[in-house]
CSV table of C-alpha atoms in Angstrom, one decimal:
chain,number,residue,atom,x,y,z
A,227,MET,CA,-0.3,-0.2,0.0
A,228,ARG,CA,5.1,1.3,-2.3
A,229,SER,CA,1.5,1.4,0.1
A,230,SER,CA,1.6,2.0,0.5
A,231,THR,CA,2.0,2.3,-2.7
A,232,ALA,CA,-0.5,-0.5,-3.7
A,233,LEU,CA,-1.4,-3.0,-6.7
A,234,PRO,CA,-2.0,-1.7,-10.2
A,235,SER,CA,-5.4,-4.0,-11.6
A,236,SER,CA,-8.0,-3.9,-14.9
A,237,SER,CA,-11.1,-6.1,-14.0
A,238,ARG,CA,-12.0,-8.4,-17.0
A,239,ALA,CA,-14.7,-8.9,-14.5
A,240,THR,CA,-18.2,-7.5,-14.3
A,241,SER,CA,-19.9,-6.5,-10.6
A,242,SER,CA,-22.7,-8.7,-11.7
A,243,SER,CA,-21.2,-12.2,-13.2
A,244,PRO,CA,-17.5,-14.1,-12.3
A,245,PRO,CA,-16.0,-13.8,-15.5
A,246,PRO,CA,-15.5,-16.4,-18.4
A,247,PRO,CA,-14.1,-19.7,-17.7
A,248,THR,CA,-10.4,-19.6,-18.7
A,249,THR,CA,-7.9,-22.3,-19.7
A,250,ARG,CA,-5.2,-23.6,-17.9
A,251,ARG,CA,-1.6,-23.8,-18.6
A,252,ASN,CA,0.9,-25.3,-15.9
A,253,VAL,CA,3.5,-22.7,-14.8
A,254,SER,CA,7.3,-24.2,-14.1
A,255,ARG,CA,9.6,-20.8,-13.9
A,256,GLY,CA,12.7,-21.5,-14.8
A,257,ALA,CA,16.0,-20.0,-14.0
A,258,LEU,CA,15.5,-16.9,-14.5
A,259,GLY,CA,12.7,-16.4,-13.4
A,260,MET,CA,11.0,-16.4,-16.5
A,261,SER,CA,7.4,-19.0,-17.5
A,262,CYS,CA,7.6,-21.8,-19.7
A,263,LEU,CA,4.1,-22.1,-20.6
A,264,VAL,CA,2.7,-26.0,-21.2
A,265,ASP,CA,0.0,-26.3,-22.5
A,266,ASP,CA,-2.3,-29.4,-20.7
A,267,GLN,CA,-3.4,-31.0,-23.6
A,268,SER,CA,-0.1,-31.3,-25.5
A,269,GLY,CA,1.5,-32.7,-23.0
A,270,ARG,CA,4.6,-31.4,-23.5
A,271,GLY,CA,7.2,-30.2,-20.7
A,272,GLY,CA,10.5,-29.7,-19.6
A,273,GLY,CA,12.0,-33.3,-19.3
A,274,GLY,CA,14.6,-35.1,-21.4
A,275,GLY,CA,17.9,-34.9,-22.0
A,276,GLY,CA,20.7,-34.2,-23.3
A,277,LEU,CA,20.3,-31.8,-27.4
A,278,VAL,CA,16.4,-33.2,-27.0
A,279,GLY,CA,15.9,-32.0,-23.9
A,280,ALA,CA,17.5,-28.6,-25.1
A,281,ARG,CA,15.9,-28.1,-28.0
A,282,MET,CA,12.1,-29.2,-26.6
A,283,VAL,CA,13.0,-26.3,-23.1
A,284,THR,CA,13.9,-24.1,-26.4
A,285,GLN,CA,10.9,-24.6,-28.4
A,286,GLU,CA,9.1,-23.7,-25.3
A,287,ALA,CA,10.7,-20.8,-24.1
A,288,ALA,CA,9.6,-19.7,-27.6
A,289,GLU,CA,6.0,-20.8,-27.4
A,290,ALA,CA,6.2,-18.6,-24.2
A,291,MET,CA,7.5,-15.6,-25.5
A,292,GLN,CA,4.7,-15.5,-28.4
A,293,THR,CA,2.1,-16.3,-26.0
A,294,LEU,CA,3.2,-13.7,-23.2
A,295,HIS,CA,3.3,-11.7,-27.0
A,296,ALA,CA,0.1,-12.0,-27.8
A,297,GLY,CA,-1.4,-12.1,-24.0
A,298,GLY,CA,-0.3,-8.0,-25.2
A,299,LEU,CA,2.4,-9.1,-22.3
A,300,ASP,CA,6.1,-7.7,-24.1
A,301,GLY,CA,8.6,-6.4,-22.4
A,302,GLY,CA,7.0,-3.0,-21.2
A,303,THR,CA,4.4,-4.7,-19.7
A,304,LEU,CA,6.8,-7.1,-17.4
A,305,LEU,CA,7.9,-3.0,-16.5
A,306,ALA,CA,4.4,-2.0,-16.1
A,307,PHE,CA,3.5,-5.2,-13.0
A,308,ALA,CA,2.2,-8.1,-16.3
A,309,ASP,CA,-0.9,-6.4,-16.6
A,310,GLN,CA,-1.4,-2.9,-18.1
A,311,GLY,CA,2.3,-2.1,-19.7
A,312,GLY,CA,0.0,-1.2,-22.8
A,313,ASN,CA,-2.5,1.8,-20.9
A,314,LEU,CA,-2.5,5.0,-19.4
A,315,ALA,CA,-1.9,3.3,-16.0
A,316,GLY,CA,1.5,1.3,-16.7
A,317,LYS,CA,3.2,4.0,-18.2
A,318,PHE,CA,2.5,6.1,-14.8
A,319,PHE,CA,4.3,2.3,-12.8
A,320,GLN,CA,7.0,2.8,-15.4
A,321,ALA,CA,8.0,6.9,-15.0
A,322,SER,CA,7.0,5.7,-11.6
A,323,LEU,CA,10.7,4.2,-11.0
A,324,LEU,CA,13.3,6.8,-11.5
A,325,PRO,CA,12.3,8.3,-8.8
A,326,TYR,CA,11.9,6.1,-6.6
A,327,LEU,CA,15.5,4.9,-7.0
A,328,SER,CA,16.6,8.9,-6.6
A,329,PHE,CA,14.3,9.1,-3.6
A,330,LEU,CA,15.9,5.9,-1.5
A,331,TYR,CA,19.4,7.3,-3.4
A,332,PHE,CA,19.1,10.6,-1.5
A,333,LEU,CA,17.3,8.7,1.2
A,334,GLY,CA,20.3,6.7,1.8
A,335,GLN,CA,22.5,9.2,1.9
A,336,GLY,CA,25.1,9.0,5.1
A,337,SER,CA,24.7,12.8,6.0
A,338,ASN,CA,20.6,12.1,7.3
A,339,GLY,CA,21.0,10.0,9.7
A,340,THR,CA,17.7,7.6,8.4
A,341,PRO,CA,17.1,4.7,10.7
A,342,LYS,CA,18.6,1.8,8.6
A,343,MET,CA,16.5,0.5,9.3
A,344,GLY,CA,13.9,2.6,8.0
A,345,ASN,CA,16.2,1.9,5.2
A,346,PHE,CA,15.3,-0.7,4.7
A,347,GLY,CA,11.7,-1.2,4.9
A,348,PHE,CA,11.8,1.8,2.1
A,349,ARG,CA,13.9,-0.7,0.1
A,350,TYR,CA,12.0,-3.6,0.5
A,351,LEU,CA,9.8,-1.5,-1.2
A,352,LEU,CA,11.3,-3.3,-4.9
A,353,LEU,CA,10.8,-6.7,-3.5
A,354,PHE,CA,7.4,-6.1,-4.0
A,355,VAL,CA,7.2,-4.5,-7.1
A,356,VAL,CA,9.9,-7.1,-8.9
A,357,ALA,CA,7.1,-9.5,-6.7
A,358,THR,CA,4.4,-7.8,-9.1
A,359,ILE,CA,5.8,-8.7,-12.2
A,360,PRO,CA,5.3,-12.6,-12.4
A,361,THR,CA,2.1,-12.8,-10.3
A,362,GLY,CA,1.4,-10.9,-13.2
A,363,ILE,CA,2.4,-12.7,-15.6
A,364,ILE,CA,0.2,-15.7,-13.9
A,365,SER,CA,-2.9,-14.2,-13.0
A,366,LYS,CA,-3.0,-12.9,-17.3
A,367,VAL,CA,-1.6,-15.5,-18.8
A,368,THR,CA,-3.1,-18.5,-16.5
A,369,TYR,CA,-6.4,-16.9,-15.4
A,370,GLY,CA,-7.2,-14.4,-18.9
A,371,VAL,CA,-7.5,-12.3,-16.0
A,372,SER,CA,-6.1,-9.2,-14.2
A,373,LEU,CA,-4.1,-9.8,-10.2
A,374,ALA,CA,-6.5,-8.0,-8.9
A,375,ASP,CA,-9.2,-10.3,-9.4
A,376,VAL,CA,-7.4,-13.8,-9.0
A,377,ASP,CA,-7.5,-13.4,-4.7
A,378,TRP,CA,-4.8,-15.9,-3.4
A,379,LEU,CA,-1.9,-14.1,-5.5
A,380,HIS,CA,-2.8,-11.1,-5.0
A,381,GLY,CA,-2.7,-11.3,-1.2
A,382,SER,CA,0.2,-13.0,-1.9
A,383,ALA,CA,2.5,-10.1,-3.9
A,384,GLU,CA,0.0,-7.4,-1.8
A,385,LEU,CA,1.8,-8.5,1.3
A,386,LEU,CA,5.1,-7.6,0.7
A,387,LEU,CA,3.3,-4.1,0.7
A,388,THR,CA,2.5,-4.6,4.7
A,389,VAL,CA,5.6,-6.1,5.6
A,390,THR,CA,7.3,-3.0,3.9
A,391,ASN,CA,5.7,-0.6,6.0
A,392,LEU,CA,6.1,-2.3,8.7
A,393,LEU,CA,9.6,-2.4,8.6
A,394,ILE,CA,9.8,1.8,7.9
A,395,VAL,CA,7.6,1.9,11.2
A,396,TYR,CA,8.9,-0.6,12.2
A,397,GLY,CA,13.0,1.6,12.3
A,398,PHE,CA,11.8,4.9,12.8
A,399,ARG,CA,10.0,4.3,16.3
A,400,GLN,CA,13.1,1.9,17.9
A,401,THR,CA,15.5,5.1,16.5
A,402,MET,CA,13.7,7.2,18.0
A,403,GLY,CA,13.3,5.5,21.4
A,404,ARG,CA,16.9,4.6,21.6
A,405,GLY,CA,18.2,7.6,19.9
A,406,ASP,CA,20.2,4.8,18.1
A,407,PRO,CA,19.5,5.6,13.8
A,408,THR,CA,22.3,2.4,13.0
A,409,PHE,CA,19.6,0.5,14.9
A,410,MET,CA,19.4,-3.4,13.1
A,411,ASP,CA,17.1,-5.8,14.1
A,412,ASN,CA,18.9,-8.9,11.3
A,413,THR,CA,15.6,-10.7,13.3
A,414,VAL,CA,13.3,-9.3,11.1
A,415,LYS,CA,15.3,-7.9,8.0
A,416,ASN,CA,15.4,-12.2,8.1
A,417,VAL,CA,11.8,-12.2,9.1
A,418,ALA,CA,11.5,-10.2,6.1
A,419,LEU,CA,13.2,-12.4,3.6
A,420,ALA,CA,11.9,-14.9,4.6
A,421,ILE,CA,7.9,-14.0,3.9
A,422,LEU,CA,9.2,-12.8,0.5
A,423,ALA,CA,10.1,-16.3,-0.5
A,424,LEU,CA,7.6,-18.4,0.6
A,425,VAL,CA,5.7,-15.1,-1.7
A,426,GLY,CA,7.9,-16.7,-4.0
A,427,ILE,CA,7.2,-20.4,-3.3
A,428,THR,CA,4.0,-19.7,-3.4
A,429,ALA,CA,3.3,-17.6,-6.6
A,430,ALA,CA,6.1,-20.7,-8.2
A,431,THR,CA,3.8,-23.6,-7.1
A,432,GLY,CA,-0.3,-22.1,-6.7
A,433,VAL,CA,-0.8,-23.4,-9.8
A,434,PRO,CA,1.0,-26.5,-11.1
A,435,VAL,CA,1.5,-28.3,-7.3
A,436,PHE,CA,-1.9,-26.8,-5.8
A,437,HIS,CA,-4.3,-25.8,-8.7
A,438,PHE,CA,-4.9,-23.4,-7.1
A,439,GLU,CA,-8.6,-21.5,-9.7
A,440,ALA,CA,-8.3,-18.2,-10.5
A,441,HIS,CA,-10.3,-16.8,-7.4
A,442,THR,CA,-9.1,-19.5,-4.8
A,443,ALA,CA,-8.6,-17.5,-1.6
A,444,PHE,CA,-5.6,-16.3,-0.3
A,445,LEU,CA,-4.2,-18.7,2.8
A,446,ALA,CA,-8.6,-19.9,1.7
A,447,GLY,CA,-9.8,-17.8,2.1
A,448,ILE,CA,-9.9,-18.0,7.3
A,449,GLY,CA,-12.0,-15.6,8.8
A,450,ASP,CA,-14.7,-15.9,5.5
A,451,LEU,CA,-18.0,-16.7,6.9
A,452,PRO,CA,-20.5,-19.2,5.3
A,453,LYS,CA,-22.8,-18.7,2.9
A,454,GLN,CA,-25.7,-20.4,4.6
A,455,ILE,CA,-24.4,-18.0,8.1
A,456,LEU,CA,-25.5,-14.8,6.0
A,457,PRO,CA,-28.5,-12.5,6.8
A,458,SER,CA,-30.7,-13.8,3.6
A,459,PHE,CA,-31.3,-10.0,2.5
A,460,LEU,CA,-27.4,-9.1,2.2
A,461,HIS,CA,-26.8,-9.2,-2.0
A,462,ALA,CA,-24.0,-12.2,-2.9
A,463,GLU,CA,-20.8,-11.5,-3.5
A,464,PRO,CA,-19.1,-11.8,-7.3
A,465,ALA,CA,-16.7,-14.3,-7.3
A,466,ASN,CA,-13.7,-11.7,-7.9
A,467,ALA,CA,-14.8,-10.7,-4.5
A,468,LEU,CA,-12.0,-9.5,-1.8
A,469,SER,CA,-10.9,-12.7,1.1
A,470,ILE,CA,-11.3,-11.4,4.2
A,471,PRO,CA,-7.0,-11.7,4.2
A,472,THR,CA,-6.6,-10.2,1.5
A,473,TRP,CA,-9.4,-7.3,2.6
A,474,ALA,CA,-6.4,-7.4,5.1
A,475,ILE,CA,-3.8,-7.0,4.5
A,476,HIS,CA,-5.9,-3.6,2.6
A,477,PHE,CA,-6.3,-2.8,4.7
A,478,SER,CA,-2.5,-2.9,7.3
A,479,SER,CA,-0.8,-1.8,4.8
A,480,VAL,CA,-2.7,1.3,4.3
A,481,TYR,CA,-2.8,1.7,8.7
A,482,GLU,CA,0.6,1.5,8.8
A,483,TRP,CA,1.1,3.4,6.6
A,484,ILE,CA,0.0,6.9,8.1
A,485,PHE,CA,1.1,5.8,11.2
A,486,ALA,CA,4.3,5.9,9.2
A,487,MET,CA,4.0,8.6,8.5
A,488,GLY,CA,3.3,10.4,11.5
A,489,LEU,CA,6.5,8.6,13.0
A,490,VAL,CA,7.9,10.8,10.3
A,491,TRP,CA,6.7,13.9,11.0
A,492,ARG,CA,8.4,13.9,15.0
A,493,TYR,CA,11.2,11.6,13.3
A,494,ALA,CA,11.8,15.7,12.8
A,495,GLU,CA,11.2,17.1,16.1
A,496,ALA,CA,13.9,14.1,17.1
A,497,SER,CA,16.8,14.8,15.4
A,498,GLY,CA,16.4,18.9,15.0
A,499,ASN,CA,16.2,19.2,11.0
A,500,GLU,CA,12.2,20.1,9.7
A,501,LYS,CA,12.7,18.9,6.3
A,502,TRP,CA,11.8,15.4,7.7
A,503,LYS,CA,8.0,17.1,7.5
A,504,GLY,CA,8.6,17.7,4.1
A,505,LEU,CA,8.5,13.8,3.8
A,506,THR,CA,6.0,13.3,5.5
A,507,TRP,CA,3.8,15.5,2.8
A,508,GLY,CA,5.8,13.3,0.0
A,509,MET,CA,3.4,9.9,1.8
A,510,LEU,CA,0.0,11.7,0.7
A,511,PRO,CA,0.0,10.9,-2.4
A,512,LEU,CA,1.5,7.6,-1.6
A,513,HIS,CA,-1.2,7.4,1.5
A,514,ALA,CA,-3.8,8.5,-1.7
A,515,SER,CA,-2.9,5.9,-4.3
A,516,GLY,CA,-3.6,2.7,-1.8
A,517,ILE,CA,-6.7,4.8,-0.6
A,518,ALA,CA,-7.4,4.8,-4.5
A,519,ALA,CA,-6.2,0.9,-4.5
A,520,CYS,CA,-9.0,-0.5,-2.1
A,521,THR,CA,-12.0,1.8,-3.1
A,522,TYR,CA,-11.2,-0.1,-6.7
A,523,HIS,CA,-11.6,-2.7,-5.2
A,524,TRP,CA,-15.0,-2.4,-3.4
A,525,TRP,CA,-16.7,-1.8,-6.2
A,526,TYR,CA,-15.1,-5.4,-6.7
A,527,ASN,CA,-12.9,-3.6,-10.0
A,528,SER,CA,-15.7,-3.0,-12.1
A,529,PRO,CA,-14.6,-2.0,-15.6
A,530,ASP,CA,-16.6,0.8,-15.1
A,531,LEU,CA,-14.5,2.4,-12.8
A,532,SER,CA,-10.9,1.7,-14.5
A,533,PHE,CA,-9.5,5.0,-14.1
A,534,LEU,CA,-9.1,4.6,-11.3
A,535,VAL,CA,-6.3,2.8,-11.2
A,536,ALA,CA,-4.6,4.9,-13.5
A,537,LEU,CA,-5.7,7.7,-11.3
A,538,GLN,CA,-3.7,4.6,-9.0
A,539,ALA,CA,-1.3,4.7,-11.0
A,540,GLY,CA,0.0,8.0,-12.0
A,541,LEU,CA,-0.6,9.0,-7.7
A,542,THR,CA,1.7,6.7,-6.6
A,543,CYS,CA,3.4,8.4,-10.3
A,544,LEU,CA,3.2,12.0,-7.5
A,545,GLY,CA,3.8,10.1,-4.6
A,546,ASN,CA,7.5,8.6,-6.3
A,547,ILE,CA,8.6,12.3,-7.3
A,548,THR,CA,7.2,14.2,-3.8
A,549,VAL,CA,9.1,12.0,-1.6
A,550,ALA,CA,12.8,12.1,-4.3
A,551,ILE,CA,12.3,16.0,-4.2
A,552,ALA,CA,11.4,16.3,0.0
A,553,ALA,CA,15.0,13.2,0.1
A,554,TYR,CA,17.0,16.0,-2.0
A,555,ARG,CA,15.2,18.2,0.3
A,556,ILE,CA,17.1,16.2,3.4
A,557,ALA,CA,20.0,15.4,1.9
A,558,MET,CA,21.4,19.7,0.9
A,559,SER,CA,19.8,20.6,4.6
A,560,ASN,CA,22.4,17.9,5.5
A,561,GLY,CA,25.3,19.4,3.5
A,562,PHE,CA,25.2,16.9,0.3
A,563,GLU,CA,26.9,17.6,-2.9
A,564,PHE,CA,26.8,16.0,-6.4
A,565,LYS,CA,30.0,14.7,-6.8
A,566,LEU,CA,32.0,12.7,-10.1
A,567,PRO,CA,33.0,9.4,-8.2
A,568,SER,CA,37.1,9.8,-7.9
A,569,LEU,CA,40.0,8.1,-9.3
A,570,PRO,CA,41.6,5.2,-6.8
A,571,GLY,CA,44.2,6.7,-5.5
A,572,GLN,CA,43.2,10.6,-6.1
A,573,GLY,CA,41.5,11.2,-3.1
A,574,GLY,CA,37.6,12.8,-3.0
A,575,ASP,CA,36.0,10.0,-0.5
A,576,ALA,CA,33.4,11.6,1.2
A,577,PRO,CA,34.8,10.9,5.7
A,578,GLU,CA,33.6,8.1,7.0
A,579,GLY,CA,31.0,8.2,9.4
A,580,GLY,CA,28.5,11.0,8.3
A,581,GLN,CA,26.4,8.5,9.4
A,582,ALA,CA,27.5,8.2,13.4
A,583,GLN,CA,28.0,12.0,13.8
A,584,ALA,CA,24.5,12.2,12.5
A,585,ALA,CA,23.4,9.1,15.5
A,586,ALA,CA,24.4,11.8,17.9
A,587,ALA,CA,22.2,14.0,16.6
A,588,ILE,CA,19.4,12.2,17.8
A,589,THR,CA,17.4,13.3,20.9
A,590,PRO,CA,16.3,9.6,22.9
A,591,GLN,CA,12.4,9.6,22.9
A,592,PRO,CA,12.4,7.0,25.3
A,593,SER,CA,8.3,7.3,25.6
A,594,ILE,CA,7.5,6.2,22.3
A,595,LEU,CA,8.8,2.6,23.4
A,596,GLU,CA,7.2,2.5,25.9
A,597,GLN,CA,4.9,0.9,24.9
A,598,SER,CA,5.3,-2.6,23.3
A,599,ASP,CA,6.1,-3.9,20.2
A,600,ALA,CA,4.0,-6.5,20.9
A,601,SER,CA,1.1,-4.0,22.1
A,602,LEU,CA,1.0,-2.1,19.4
A,603,ILE,CA,0.6,-5.2,16.8
A,604,ALA,CA,-2.5,-7.0,18.6
A,605,LYS,CA,-3.9,-3.2,17.8
A,606,LEU,CA,-3.7,-2.9,14.3
A,607,SER,CA,-4.3,-6.3,14.4
A,608,GLY,CA,-8.2,-6.3,15.8
A,609,LEU,CA,-8.9,-3.4,14.1
A,610,THR,CA,-7.3,-4.2,10.5
A,611,ILE,CA,-8.9,-7.7,10.8
A,612,LEU,CA,-12.1,-5.1,12.4
A,613,SER,CA,-12.1,-3.3,8.9
A,614,ALA,CA,-12.4,-5.9,6.6
A,615,TYR,CA,-15.4,-7.9,8.2
A,616,ALA,CA,-16.8,-4.3,8.3
A,617,CYS,CA,-15.7,-3.8,4.3
A,618,LYS,CA,-16.0,-7.0,3.2
A,619,TYR,CA,-20.2,-7.6,4.2
A,620,SER,CA,-22.0,-4.6,5.0
A,621,GLU,CA,-21.5,-3.4,1.3
A,622,LEU,CA,-23.8,-5.9,1.0
A,623,ALA,CA,-26.4,-5.2,2.9
A,624,LEU,CA,-26.3,-1.8,0.0
A,625,GLY,CA,-28.3,-3.4,-2.2
A,626,GLU,CA,-27.3,-2.4,-5.7
A,627,PHE,CA,-25.6,0.0,-4.9
A,628,PRO,CA,-22.0,-1.0,-4.9
A,629,PHE,CA,-22.9,-3.4,-8.5
A,630,THR,CA,-24.6,0.0,-9.7
A,631,PRO,CA,-21.0,2.3,-10.6
A,632,ASN,CA,-20.9,6.3,-9.4
A,633,PRO,CA,-17.7,7.9,-10.4
A,634,LEU,CA,-19.0,10.3,-8.4
A,635,VAL,CA,-18.7,8.2,-4.9
A,636,ALA,CA,-15.7,6.7,-6.7
A,637,CYS,CA,-14.2,9.8,-6.6
A,638,LEU,CA,-14.9,11.5,-3.3
A,639,MET,CA,-14.3,7.3,-2.2
A,640,VAL,CA,-10.9,8.1,-2.7
A,641,ALA,CA,-10.8,11.9,-2.2
A,642,THR,CA,-12.5,12.1,1.5
A,643,PRO,CA,-9.8,9.9,3.9
A,644,PRO,CA,-6.2,11.9,2.0
A,645,ALA,CA,-7.7,15.3,2.5
A,646,LEU,CA,-7.6,14.2,6.4
A,647,VAL,CA,-5.1,13.6,6.8
A,648,GLY,CA,-3.4,15.9,4.7
A,649,LEU,CA,-6.2,17.8,7.5
A,650,ASN,CA,-4.7,17.2,10.4
A,651,TYR,CA,-0.6,17.7,9.3
A,652,PHE,CA,-1.6,21.3,8.1
A,653,LYS,CA,-2.9,22.1,11.5
A,654,LYS,CA,-0.2,20.4,12.9
A,655,GLY,CA,2.7,22.1,11.1
A,656,SER,CA,0.5,25.9,11.6
A,657,GLU,CA,0.9,25.2,15.5
């Protein structure tokens, strides 16, 4: 939710009926992470040895690329999260990468005193971006629908965005509590990398091993209420409705990002550098991007509201630009200068210890750690689960309203939460 910074998505399904059945293809992952497609009916596989096996693999790779190209999955599509390459949303997503890399470059300057753990979280977002490529390919080629309509892949990829935001929150919180920007919890780091590996394994084995269908629920839909116990006055859900675990992941990402914005604002006070407040403002369009994604899902990914996908992508691009500008201002306030790299032996290397000097300037705020991590996670989990249930089932009591797309209402749903968050920080800045 980058939240975010949430997932790109466009639906082929209508809100009133599930997507048409699609032909399943087995997907085997190659060494470079490219999906090799094998048609069930032909029985061809990657077996065999020697030149025969090599020719079969080469032939199938060529056929796979032809299939990808025929489905609109060219190189540009891969860069645009695999299912948005040929439209406006895809162009925005492609354009957003360079600003985000610039953001990471400026934020990572040693003299900034950026929390090491939080900086790892911001970089971890790139792994989420990479994960959307194979998941988007699988959803498009295997099922013929977008990633947003394949719940088990959608939730798996979105999980990495939640981990990203948790790392950012944990890093800034611990740094301010300890007064040490160099703090790094290797156990938490390794857990985050293990989750990445699990998501990769799930994507690679979901179709060929577990035979997941397009609408197989993420985490087996744990928490979803049986249809038999739902009141009869509730509208029936379409096949592409998000499961409770996937909704929970989305709300978690949104709440964590808002919390991260608040911690970055407080970091300006702890570090004595008001430029950090600019980063909070820079994060606001990314919050709006996450809200746009949730709004699109609330309307069951209706094609009539596909402009929300482009809006989400545009807000992501805008947000990456604004955080890059904010990080640049932070770096410049700490004496950053553009320099050409020097050759070995010529000197000119930046003095070491910038991070240590910055760490000495951080004012510890032990009060921020008075509430334990476990207590904070429990509260976040409770709020997340409550929001997931309220969102998933309350809209079914609204009759045909969620199934009759309303662009004006959708725009208000996107604009209201970021406006309220922005108003809060406007008031804080005026105090």
